[in-house]
Short mmCIF file of N, CA and C in Angstrom, two decimals:
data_model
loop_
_atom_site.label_atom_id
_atom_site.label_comp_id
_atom_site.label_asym_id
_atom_site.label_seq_id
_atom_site.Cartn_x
_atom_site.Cartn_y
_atom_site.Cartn_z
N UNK H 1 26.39 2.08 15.45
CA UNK H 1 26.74 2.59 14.15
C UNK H 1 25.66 3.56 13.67
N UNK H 2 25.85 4.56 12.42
CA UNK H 2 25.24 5.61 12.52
C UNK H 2 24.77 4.98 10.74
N UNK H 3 23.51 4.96 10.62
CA UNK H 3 22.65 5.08 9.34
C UNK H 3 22.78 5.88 8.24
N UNK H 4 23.30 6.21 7.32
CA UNK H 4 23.09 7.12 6.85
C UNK H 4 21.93 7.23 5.90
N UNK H 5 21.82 8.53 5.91
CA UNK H 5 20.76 9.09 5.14
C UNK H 5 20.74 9.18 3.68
N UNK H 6 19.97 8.41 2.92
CA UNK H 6 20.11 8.40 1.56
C UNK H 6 18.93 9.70 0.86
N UNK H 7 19.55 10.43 0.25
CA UNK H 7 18.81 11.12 -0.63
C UNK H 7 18.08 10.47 -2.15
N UNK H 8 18.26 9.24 -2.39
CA UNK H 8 17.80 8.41 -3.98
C UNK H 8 18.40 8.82 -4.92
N UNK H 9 19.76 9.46 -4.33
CA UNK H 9 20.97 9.53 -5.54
C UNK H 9 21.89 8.35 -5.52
N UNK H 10 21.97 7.79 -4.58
CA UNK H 10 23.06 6.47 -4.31
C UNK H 10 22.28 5.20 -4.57
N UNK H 11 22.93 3.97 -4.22
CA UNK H 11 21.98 3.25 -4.44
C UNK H 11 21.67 3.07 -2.85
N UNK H 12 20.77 1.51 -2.59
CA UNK H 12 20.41 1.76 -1.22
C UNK H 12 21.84 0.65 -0.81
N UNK H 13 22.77 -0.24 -1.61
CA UNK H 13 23.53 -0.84 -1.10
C UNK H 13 24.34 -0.86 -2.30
N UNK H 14 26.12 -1.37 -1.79
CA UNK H 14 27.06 -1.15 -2.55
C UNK H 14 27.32 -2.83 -2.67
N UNK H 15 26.93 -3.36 -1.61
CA UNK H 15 27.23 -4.81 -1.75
C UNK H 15 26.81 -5.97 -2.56
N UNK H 16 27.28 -6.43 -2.94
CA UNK H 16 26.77 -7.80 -4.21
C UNK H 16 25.77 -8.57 -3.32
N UNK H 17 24.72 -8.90 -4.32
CA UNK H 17 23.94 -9.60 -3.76
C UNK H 17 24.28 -10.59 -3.46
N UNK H 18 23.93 -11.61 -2.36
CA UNK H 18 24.06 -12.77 -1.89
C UNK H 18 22.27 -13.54 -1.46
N UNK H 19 22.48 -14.99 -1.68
CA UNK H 19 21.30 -15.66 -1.35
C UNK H 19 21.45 -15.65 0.28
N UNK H 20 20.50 -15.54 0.68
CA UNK H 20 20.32 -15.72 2.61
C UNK H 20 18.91 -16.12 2.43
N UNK H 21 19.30 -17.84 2.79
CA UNK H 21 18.04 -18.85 3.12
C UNK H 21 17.20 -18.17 3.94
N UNK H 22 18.01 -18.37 5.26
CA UNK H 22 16.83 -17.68 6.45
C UNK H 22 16.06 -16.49 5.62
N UNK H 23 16.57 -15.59 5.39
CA UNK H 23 14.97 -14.80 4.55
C UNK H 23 14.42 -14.96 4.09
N UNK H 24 14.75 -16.00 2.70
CA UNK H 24 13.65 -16.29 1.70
C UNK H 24 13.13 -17.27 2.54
N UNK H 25 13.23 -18.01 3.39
CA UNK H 25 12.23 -19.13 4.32
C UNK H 25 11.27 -18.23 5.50
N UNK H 26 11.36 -17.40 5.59
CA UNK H 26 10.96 -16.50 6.33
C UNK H 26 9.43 -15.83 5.62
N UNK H 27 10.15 -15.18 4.40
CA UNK H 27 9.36 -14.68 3.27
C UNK H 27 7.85 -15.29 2.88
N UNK H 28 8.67 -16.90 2.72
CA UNK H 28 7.77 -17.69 2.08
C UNK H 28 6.49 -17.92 2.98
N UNK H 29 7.09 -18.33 4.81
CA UNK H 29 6.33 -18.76 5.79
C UNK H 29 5.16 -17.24 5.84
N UNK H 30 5.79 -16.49 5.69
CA UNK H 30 4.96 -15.01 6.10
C UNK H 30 4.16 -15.08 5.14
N UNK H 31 4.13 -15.26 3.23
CA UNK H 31 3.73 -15.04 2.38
C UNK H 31 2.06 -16.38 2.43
N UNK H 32 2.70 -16.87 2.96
CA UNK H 32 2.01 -18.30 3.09
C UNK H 32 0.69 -17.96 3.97
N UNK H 33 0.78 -17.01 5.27
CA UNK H 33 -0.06 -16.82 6.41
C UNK H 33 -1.18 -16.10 5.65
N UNK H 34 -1.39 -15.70 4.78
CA UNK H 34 -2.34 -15.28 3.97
C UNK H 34 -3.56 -16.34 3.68
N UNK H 35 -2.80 -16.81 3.37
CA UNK H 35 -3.79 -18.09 2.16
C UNK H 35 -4.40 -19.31 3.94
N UNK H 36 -3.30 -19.49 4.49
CA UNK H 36 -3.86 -19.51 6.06
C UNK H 36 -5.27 -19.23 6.41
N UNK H 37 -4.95 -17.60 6.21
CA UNK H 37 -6.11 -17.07 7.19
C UNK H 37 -7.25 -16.79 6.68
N UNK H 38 -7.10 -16.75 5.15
CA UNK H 38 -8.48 -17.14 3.92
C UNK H 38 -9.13 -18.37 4.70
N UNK H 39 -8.15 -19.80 4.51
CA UNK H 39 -9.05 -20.42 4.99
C UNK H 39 -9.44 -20.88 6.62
N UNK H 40 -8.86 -20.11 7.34
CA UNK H 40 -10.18 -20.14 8.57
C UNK H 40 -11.26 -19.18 8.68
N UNK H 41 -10.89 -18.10 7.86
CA UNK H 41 -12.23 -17.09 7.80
C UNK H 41 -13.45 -18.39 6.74
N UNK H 42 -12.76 -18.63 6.15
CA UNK H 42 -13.56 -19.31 5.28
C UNK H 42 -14.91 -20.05 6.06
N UNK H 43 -14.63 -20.93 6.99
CA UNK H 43 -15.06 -21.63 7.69
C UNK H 43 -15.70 -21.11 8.60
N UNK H 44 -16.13 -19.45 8.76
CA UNK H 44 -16.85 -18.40 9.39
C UNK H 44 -17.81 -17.45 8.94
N UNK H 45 -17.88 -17.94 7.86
CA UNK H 45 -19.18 -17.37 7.03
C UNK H 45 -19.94 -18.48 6.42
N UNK H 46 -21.17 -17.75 6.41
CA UNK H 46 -22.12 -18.70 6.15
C UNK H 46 -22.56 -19.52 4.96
N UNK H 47 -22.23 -18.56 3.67
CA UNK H 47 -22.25 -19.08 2.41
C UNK H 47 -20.63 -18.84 1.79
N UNK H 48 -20.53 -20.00 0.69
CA UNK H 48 -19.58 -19.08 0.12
C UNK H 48 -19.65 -18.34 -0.92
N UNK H 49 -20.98 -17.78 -1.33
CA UNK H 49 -21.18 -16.78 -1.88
C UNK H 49 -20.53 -15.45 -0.87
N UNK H 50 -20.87 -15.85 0.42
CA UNK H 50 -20.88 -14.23 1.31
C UNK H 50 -19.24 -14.15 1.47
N UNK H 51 -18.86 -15.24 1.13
CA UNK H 51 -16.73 -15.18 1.61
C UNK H 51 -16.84 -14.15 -0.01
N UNK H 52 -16.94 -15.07 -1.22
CA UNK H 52 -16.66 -14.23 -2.20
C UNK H 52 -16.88 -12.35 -2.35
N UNK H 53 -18.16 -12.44 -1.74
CA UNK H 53 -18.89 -10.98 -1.73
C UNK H 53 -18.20 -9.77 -0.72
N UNK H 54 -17.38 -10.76 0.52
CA UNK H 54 -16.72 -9.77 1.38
C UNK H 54 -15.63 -9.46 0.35
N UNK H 55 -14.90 -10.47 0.01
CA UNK H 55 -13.78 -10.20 -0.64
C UNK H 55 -13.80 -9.29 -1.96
N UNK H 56 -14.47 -9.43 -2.66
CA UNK H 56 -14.82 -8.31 -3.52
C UNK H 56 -14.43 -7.47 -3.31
N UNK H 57 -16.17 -6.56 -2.29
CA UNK H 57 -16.07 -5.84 -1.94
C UNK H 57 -14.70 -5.13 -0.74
N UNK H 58 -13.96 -5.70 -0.35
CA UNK H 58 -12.65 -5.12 -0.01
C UNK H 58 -11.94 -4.96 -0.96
N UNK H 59 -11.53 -5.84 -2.23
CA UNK H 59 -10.16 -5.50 -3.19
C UNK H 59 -11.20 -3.97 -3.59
N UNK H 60 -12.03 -4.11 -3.88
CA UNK H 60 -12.32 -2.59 -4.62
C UNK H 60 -12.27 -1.83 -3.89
N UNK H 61 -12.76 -1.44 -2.62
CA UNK H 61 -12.50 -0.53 -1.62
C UNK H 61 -10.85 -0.10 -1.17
N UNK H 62 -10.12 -1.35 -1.43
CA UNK H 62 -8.67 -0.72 -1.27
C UNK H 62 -8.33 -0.17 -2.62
N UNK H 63 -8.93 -0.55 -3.35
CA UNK H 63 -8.13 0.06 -4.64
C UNK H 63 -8.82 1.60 -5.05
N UNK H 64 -10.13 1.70 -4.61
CA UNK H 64 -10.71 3.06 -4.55
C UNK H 64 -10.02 3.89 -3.46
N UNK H 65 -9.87 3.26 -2.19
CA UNK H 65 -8.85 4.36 -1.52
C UNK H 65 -7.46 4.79 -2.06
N UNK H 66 -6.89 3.75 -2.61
CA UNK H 66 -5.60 3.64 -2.94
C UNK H 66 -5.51 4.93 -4.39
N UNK H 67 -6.80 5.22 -5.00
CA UNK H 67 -6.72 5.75 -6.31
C UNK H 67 -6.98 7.52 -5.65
N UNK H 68 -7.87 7.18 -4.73
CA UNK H 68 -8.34 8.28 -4.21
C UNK H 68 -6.97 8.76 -3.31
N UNK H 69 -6.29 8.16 -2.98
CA UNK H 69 -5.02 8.79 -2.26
C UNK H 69 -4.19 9.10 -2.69
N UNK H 70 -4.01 8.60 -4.57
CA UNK H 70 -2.84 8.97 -5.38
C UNK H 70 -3.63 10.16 -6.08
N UNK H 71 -4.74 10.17 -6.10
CA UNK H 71 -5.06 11.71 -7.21
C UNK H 71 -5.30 12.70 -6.44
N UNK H 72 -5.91 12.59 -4.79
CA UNK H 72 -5.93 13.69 -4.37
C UNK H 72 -3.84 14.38 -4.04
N UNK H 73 -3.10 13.65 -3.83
CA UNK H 73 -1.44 13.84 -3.32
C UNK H 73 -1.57 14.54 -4.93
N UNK H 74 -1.57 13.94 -5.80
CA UNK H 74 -1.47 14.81 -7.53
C UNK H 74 -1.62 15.65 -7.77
N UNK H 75 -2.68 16.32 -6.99
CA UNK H 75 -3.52 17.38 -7.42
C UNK H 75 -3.02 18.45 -6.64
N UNK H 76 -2.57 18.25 -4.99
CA UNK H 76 -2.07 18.85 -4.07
C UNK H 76 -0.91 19.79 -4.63
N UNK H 77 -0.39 19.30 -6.32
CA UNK H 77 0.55 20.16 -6.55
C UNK H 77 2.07 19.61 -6.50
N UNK H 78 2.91 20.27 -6.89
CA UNK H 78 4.51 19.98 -7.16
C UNK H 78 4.77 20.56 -5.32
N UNK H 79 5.60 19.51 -4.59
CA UNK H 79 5.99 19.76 -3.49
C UNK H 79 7.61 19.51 -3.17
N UNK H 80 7.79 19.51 -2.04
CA UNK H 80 9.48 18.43 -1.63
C UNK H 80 9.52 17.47 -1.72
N UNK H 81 8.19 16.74 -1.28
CA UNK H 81 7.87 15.20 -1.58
C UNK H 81 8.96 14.11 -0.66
N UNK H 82 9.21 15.36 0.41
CA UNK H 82 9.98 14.37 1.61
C UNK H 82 9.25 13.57 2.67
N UNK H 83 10.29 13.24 3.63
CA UNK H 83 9.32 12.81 4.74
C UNK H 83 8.13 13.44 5.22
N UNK H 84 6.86 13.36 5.05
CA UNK H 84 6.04 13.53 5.97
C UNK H 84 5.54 14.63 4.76
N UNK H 85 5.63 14.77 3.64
CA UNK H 85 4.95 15.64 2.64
C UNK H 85 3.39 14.97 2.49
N UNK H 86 3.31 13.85 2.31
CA UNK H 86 1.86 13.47 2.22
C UNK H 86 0.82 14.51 3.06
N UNK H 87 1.19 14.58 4.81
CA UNK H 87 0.41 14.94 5.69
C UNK H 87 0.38 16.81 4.82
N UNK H 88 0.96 17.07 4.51
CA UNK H 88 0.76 18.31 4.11
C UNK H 88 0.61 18.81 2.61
N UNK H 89 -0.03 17.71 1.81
CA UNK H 89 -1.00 17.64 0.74
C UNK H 89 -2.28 17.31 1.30
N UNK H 90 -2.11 16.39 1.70
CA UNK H 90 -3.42 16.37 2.28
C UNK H 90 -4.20 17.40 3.21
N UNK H 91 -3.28 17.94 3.63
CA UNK H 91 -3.69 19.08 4.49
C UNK H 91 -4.38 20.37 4.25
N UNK H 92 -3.99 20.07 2.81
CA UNK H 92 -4.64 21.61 2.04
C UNK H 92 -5.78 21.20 1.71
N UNK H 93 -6.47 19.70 1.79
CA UNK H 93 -8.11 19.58 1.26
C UNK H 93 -8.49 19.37 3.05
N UNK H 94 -8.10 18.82 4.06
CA UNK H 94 -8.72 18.72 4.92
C UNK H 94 -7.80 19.65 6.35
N UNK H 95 -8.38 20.42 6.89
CA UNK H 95 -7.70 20.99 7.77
C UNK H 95 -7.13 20.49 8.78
N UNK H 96 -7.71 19.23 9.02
CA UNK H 96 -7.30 17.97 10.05
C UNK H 96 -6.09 17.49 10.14
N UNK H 97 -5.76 17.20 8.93
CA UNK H 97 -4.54 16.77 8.74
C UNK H 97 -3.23 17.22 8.81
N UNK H 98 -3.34 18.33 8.73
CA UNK H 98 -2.38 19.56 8.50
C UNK H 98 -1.11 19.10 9.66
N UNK H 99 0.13 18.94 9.19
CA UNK H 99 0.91 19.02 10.33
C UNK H 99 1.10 20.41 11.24
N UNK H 100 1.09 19.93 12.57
CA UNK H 100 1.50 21.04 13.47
C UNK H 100 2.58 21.31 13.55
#
C-alpha cells in the first residue's frame, strides 16, 4: 500500500480513536527503562553527589543545545521549512552543513 503524503492540512488520521492495550503496555515498559537505567548507573559512581552533578550538568547542556538550535534555525530566516530545511539553515552559519 502506498503512504500518502500529508502536507499539515489534513489531519494525520480520519479514524476514531480506539484504546490498544498492547501499546499503552508497551509505552509504559519503554517509559519505565529510564528510571531502570538511573538506577544501575547509580550504583557506578562514586558519590551521590557525582550521580546528581552528572545529571545536572546534562539537563542543562541539552537544553542549551536545544535553545541554541531553535535560535540559530530563527535567525536563519523565513524558509519552506520542509524536509531537510534545517540542514540548510544551518548551512548558512556553517559551511559544513550545507546540503549537497
Amino acid at each position: 500500500s502506498v503512504v500518502p503524503i500529508l502536507d499539515g492540512a489534513q489531519p494525520a488520521t480520519l479514524a476514531p480513536v480506539k484504546g490498544d492495550l498492547n501499546l499503552f503496555l508497551s509505552a509504559m515498559v519503554w517509559l519505565n527503562t529510564g528510571w531502570d537505567s538511573m538506577g544501575n548507573l547509580a550504583s557506578d559512581v562514586a558519590t551521590p553527589k557525582d550521580m546528581v552533578l552528572g545529571m545536572s550538568l546534562a539537563a542543562v547542556t541539552a537544553m542549551l543545545v536545544n535553545l541554541l538550535c531553535t535560535v540559530a534555525a530563527l535567525s536563519a530566516g523565513a524558509g519552506s521549512w520542509s524536509d531537510g530545511y534545517l540542514a540548510v539553515a544551518f548551512g548558512r552559519y556553517w559551511i559544513a552543513l550545507r546540503p549537497r
